[in-house]
Short mmCIF file of C-alpha atoms in Angstrom, two decimals:
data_model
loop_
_atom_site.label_atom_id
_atom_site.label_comp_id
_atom_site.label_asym_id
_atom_site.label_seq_id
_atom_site.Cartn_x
_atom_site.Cartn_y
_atom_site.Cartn_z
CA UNK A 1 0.34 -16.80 20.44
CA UNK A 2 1.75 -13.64 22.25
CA UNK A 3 1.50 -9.93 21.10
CA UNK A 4 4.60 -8.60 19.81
CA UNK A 5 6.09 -5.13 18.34
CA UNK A 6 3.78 -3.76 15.58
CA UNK A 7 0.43 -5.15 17.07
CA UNK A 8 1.74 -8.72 15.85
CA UNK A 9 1.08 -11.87 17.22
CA UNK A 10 3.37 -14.39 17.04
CA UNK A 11 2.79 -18.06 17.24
CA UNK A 12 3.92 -21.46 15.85
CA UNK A 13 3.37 -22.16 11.65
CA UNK A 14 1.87 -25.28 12.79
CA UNK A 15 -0.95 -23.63 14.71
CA UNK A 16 -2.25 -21.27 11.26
CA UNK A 17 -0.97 -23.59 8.77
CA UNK A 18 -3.95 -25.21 7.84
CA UNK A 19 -6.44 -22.45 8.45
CA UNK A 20 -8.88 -21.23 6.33
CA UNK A 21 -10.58 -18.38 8.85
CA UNK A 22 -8.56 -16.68 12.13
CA UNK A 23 -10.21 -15.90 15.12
CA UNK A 24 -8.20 -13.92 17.95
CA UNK A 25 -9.64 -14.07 21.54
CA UNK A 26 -7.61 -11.66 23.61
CA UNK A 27 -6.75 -13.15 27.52
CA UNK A 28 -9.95 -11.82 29.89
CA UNK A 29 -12.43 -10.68 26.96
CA UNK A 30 -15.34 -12.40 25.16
CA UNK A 31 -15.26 -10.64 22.11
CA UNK A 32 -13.60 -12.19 18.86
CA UNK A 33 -11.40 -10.50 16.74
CA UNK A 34 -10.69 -11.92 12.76
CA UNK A 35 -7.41 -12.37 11.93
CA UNK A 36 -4.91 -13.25 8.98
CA UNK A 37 -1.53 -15.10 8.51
CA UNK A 38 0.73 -12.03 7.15
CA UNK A 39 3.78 -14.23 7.45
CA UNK A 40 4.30 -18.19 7.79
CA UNK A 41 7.63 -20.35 7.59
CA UNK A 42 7.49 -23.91 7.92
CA UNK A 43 11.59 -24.34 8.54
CA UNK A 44 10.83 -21.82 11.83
CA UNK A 45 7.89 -23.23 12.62
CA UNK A 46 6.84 -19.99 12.98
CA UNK A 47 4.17 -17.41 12.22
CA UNK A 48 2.94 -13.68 12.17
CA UNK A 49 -0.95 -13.39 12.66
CA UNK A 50 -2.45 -9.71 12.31
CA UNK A 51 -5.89 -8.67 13.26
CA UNK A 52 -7.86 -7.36 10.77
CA UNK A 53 -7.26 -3.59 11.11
CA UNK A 54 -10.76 -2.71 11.11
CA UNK A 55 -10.96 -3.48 14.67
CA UNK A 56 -8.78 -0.62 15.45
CA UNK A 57 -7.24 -2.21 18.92
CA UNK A 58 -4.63 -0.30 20.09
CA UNK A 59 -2.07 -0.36 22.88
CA UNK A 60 -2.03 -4.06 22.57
CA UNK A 61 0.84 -5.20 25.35
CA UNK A 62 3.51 -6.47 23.47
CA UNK A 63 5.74 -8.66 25.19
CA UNK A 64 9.83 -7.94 25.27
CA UNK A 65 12.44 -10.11 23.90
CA UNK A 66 15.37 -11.45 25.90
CA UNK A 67 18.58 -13.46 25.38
CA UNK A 68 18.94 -17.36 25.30
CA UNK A 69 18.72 -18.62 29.17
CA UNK A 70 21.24 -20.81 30.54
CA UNK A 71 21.13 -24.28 31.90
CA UNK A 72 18.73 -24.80 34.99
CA UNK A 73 17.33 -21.09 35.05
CA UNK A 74 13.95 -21.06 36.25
CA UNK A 75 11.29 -20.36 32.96
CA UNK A 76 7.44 -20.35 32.96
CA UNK A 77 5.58 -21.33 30.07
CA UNK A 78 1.86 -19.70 29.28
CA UNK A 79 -0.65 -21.34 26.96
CA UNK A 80 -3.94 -22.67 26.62
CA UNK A 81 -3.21 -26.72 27.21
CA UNK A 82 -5.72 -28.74 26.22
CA UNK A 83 -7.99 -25.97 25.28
CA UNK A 84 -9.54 -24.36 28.42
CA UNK A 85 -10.67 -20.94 28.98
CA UNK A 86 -8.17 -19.67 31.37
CA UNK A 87 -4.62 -19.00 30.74
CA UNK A 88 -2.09 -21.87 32.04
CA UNK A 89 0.85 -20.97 33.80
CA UNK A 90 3.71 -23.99 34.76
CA UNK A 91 7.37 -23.10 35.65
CA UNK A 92 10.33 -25.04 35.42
CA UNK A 93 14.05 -25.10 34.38
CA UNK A 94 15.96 -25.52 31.29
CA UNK A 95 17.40 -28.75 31.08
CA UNK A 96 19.62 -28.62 28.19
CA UNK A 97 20.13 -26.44 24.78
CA UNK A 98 20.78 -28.57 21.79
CA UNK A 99 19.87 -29.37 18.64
CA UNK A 100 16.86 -31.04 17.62
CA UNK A 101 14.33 -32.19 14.84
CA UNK A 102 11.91 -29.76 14.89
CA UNK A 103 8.50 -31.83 14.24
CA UNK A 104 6.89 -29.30 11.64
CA UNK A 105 9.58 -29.16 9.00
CA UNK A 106 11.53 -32.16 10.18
CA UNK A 107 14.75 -30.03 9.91
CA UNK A 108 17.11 -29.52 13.12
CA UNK A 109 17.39 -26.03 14.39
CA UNK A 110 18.28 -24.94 18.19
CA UNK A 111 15.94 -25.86 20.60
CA UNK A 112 15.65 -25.34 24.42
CA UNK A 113 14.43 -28.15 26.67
CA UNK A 114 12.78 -28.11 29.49
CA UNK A 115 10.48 -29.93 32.49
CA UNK A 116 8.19 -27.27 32.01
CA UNK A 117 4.74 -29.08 30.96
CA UNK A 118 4.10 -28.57 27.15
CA UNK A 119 1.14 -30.38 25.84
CA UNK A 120 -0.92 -29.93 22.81
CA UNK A 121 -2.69 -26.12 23.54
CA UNK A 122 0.95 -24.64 24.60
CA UNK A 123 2.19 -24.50 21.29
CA UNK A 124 3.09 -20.54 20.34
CA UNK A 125 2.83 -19.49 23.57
CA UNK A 126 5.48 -17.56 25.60
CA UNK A 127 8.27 -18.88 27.30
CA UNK A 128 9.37 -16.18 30.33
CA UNK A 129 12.53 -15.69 32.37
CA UNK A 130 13.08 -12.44 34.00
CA UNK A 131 9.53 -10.57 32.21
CA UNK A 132 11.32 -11.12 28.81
CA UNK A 133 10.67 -13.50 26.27
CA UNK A 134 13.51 -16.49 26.10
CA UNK A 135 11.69 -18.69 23.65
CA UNK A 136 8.02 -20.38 22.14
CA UNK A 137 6.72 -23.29 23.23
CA UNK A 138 6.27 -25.90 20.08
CA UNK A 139 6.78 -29.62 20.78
CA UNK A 140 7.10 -31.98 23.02
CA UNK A 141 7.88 -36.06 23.11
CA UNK A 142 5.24 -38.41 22.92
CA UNK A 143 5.49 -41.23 25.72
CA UNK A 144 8.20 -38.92 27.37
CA UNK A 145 7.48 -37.16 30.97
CA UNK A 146 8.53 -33.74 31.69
CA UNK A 147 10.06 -33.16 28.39
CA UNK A 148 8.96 -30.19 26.24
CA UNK A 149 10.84 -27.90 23.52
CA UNK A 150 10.90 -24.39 22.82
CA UNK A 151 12.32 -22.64 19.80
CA UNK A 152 14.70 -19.97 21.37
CA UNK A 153 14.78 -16.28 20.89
CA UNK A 154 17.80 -15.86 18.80
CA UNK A 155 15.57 -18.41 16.23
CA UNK A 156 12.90 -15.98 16.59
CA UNK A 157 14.70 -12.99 16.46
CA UNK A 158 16.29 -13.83 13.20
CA UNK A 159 12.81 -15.12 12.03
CA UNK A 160 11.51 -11.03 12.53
CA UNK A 161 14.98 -9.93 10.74
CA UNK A 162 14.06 -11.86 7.88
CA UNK A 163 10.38 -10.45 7.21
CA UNK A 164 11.64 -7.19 7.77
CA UNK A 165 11.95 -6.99 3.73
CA UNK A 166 8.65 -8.21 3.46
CA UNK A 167 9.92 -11.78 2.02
CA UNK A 168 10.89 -15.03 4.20
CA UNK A 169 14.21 -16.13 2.73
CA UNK A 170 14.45 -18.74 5.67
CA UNK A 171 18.01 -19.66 7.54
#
């Protein structure tokens, strides 16, 4: 996941769904931080973690959000692939914006596809054109090369519109 406004970090439902005890490991430190799911939806496939608040971080970066890219701009995609202990960093281009099954909820929203690698690790991590925030990374196709997903920023922002009233009431 990625830091947003609000100390929140945001990352896919299917990452947190299933967890019983959150751990947040911020990029370049050791220590461990416990953390909660304050907000889940399973049509998004998408979540809002929050570290516990008696670890008083503050100033956490939070990254900016953009505007849907167009076809063949150049994106970069950040994760943890495959677990690893360094942050992963692979760049290429949007290939198409369509809809699409999304895996989680087996509903079809927007998605934005791409040659960018996406592999199992990559999921709720930032996509970046520009410094900004175009999408999350969250699926890709099993026996397909160079083909990966990401849920696009206008599905996100409308995800954070919708908690705003403390209640998910979904698309």
């Amino acid at each position: 996941g990625f830091v947003i406004e609000g100390d929140r970090i945001i990352t896919n439902a299917h990452v947190v769904s299933e967890s019983k005890f959150i751990q947040i490991q911020l990029e370049g430190e050791s220590e461990k931080y416990t953390g909660y799911v304050e907000f889940l939806s399973d049509d998004y496939d998408l979540a809002i973690v929050k570290i516990d608040e008696k670890y008083k971080l503050k100033n956490l970066q939070a990254l900016s959000l953009g505007t849907l890219p167009n076809i063949q701009d150049k994106i970069s995609v950040y994760g943890y692939p495959m677990g690893g202990e360094m942050l992963s960093i692979t760049e290429g281009i949007v290939s198409r914006v369509q809809t699409y099954y999304y895996s989680f909820s087996k509903k079809q929203y927007t998605v934005v596809q791409t040659d960018a690698a996406i592999n199992p690790g990559n999921s709720g991590g930032p996509v970046i054109k520009d410094g900004k925030v175009i999408g999350i990374a969250f699926q890709g196709i099993s026996g397909a090369s160079n083909i990966g997903y990401i849920i696009p920023v206008h599905i996100l922002k409308h995800f954070l519109n919708d908690i705003n009233d403390n209640i998910i009431d979904g698309i």
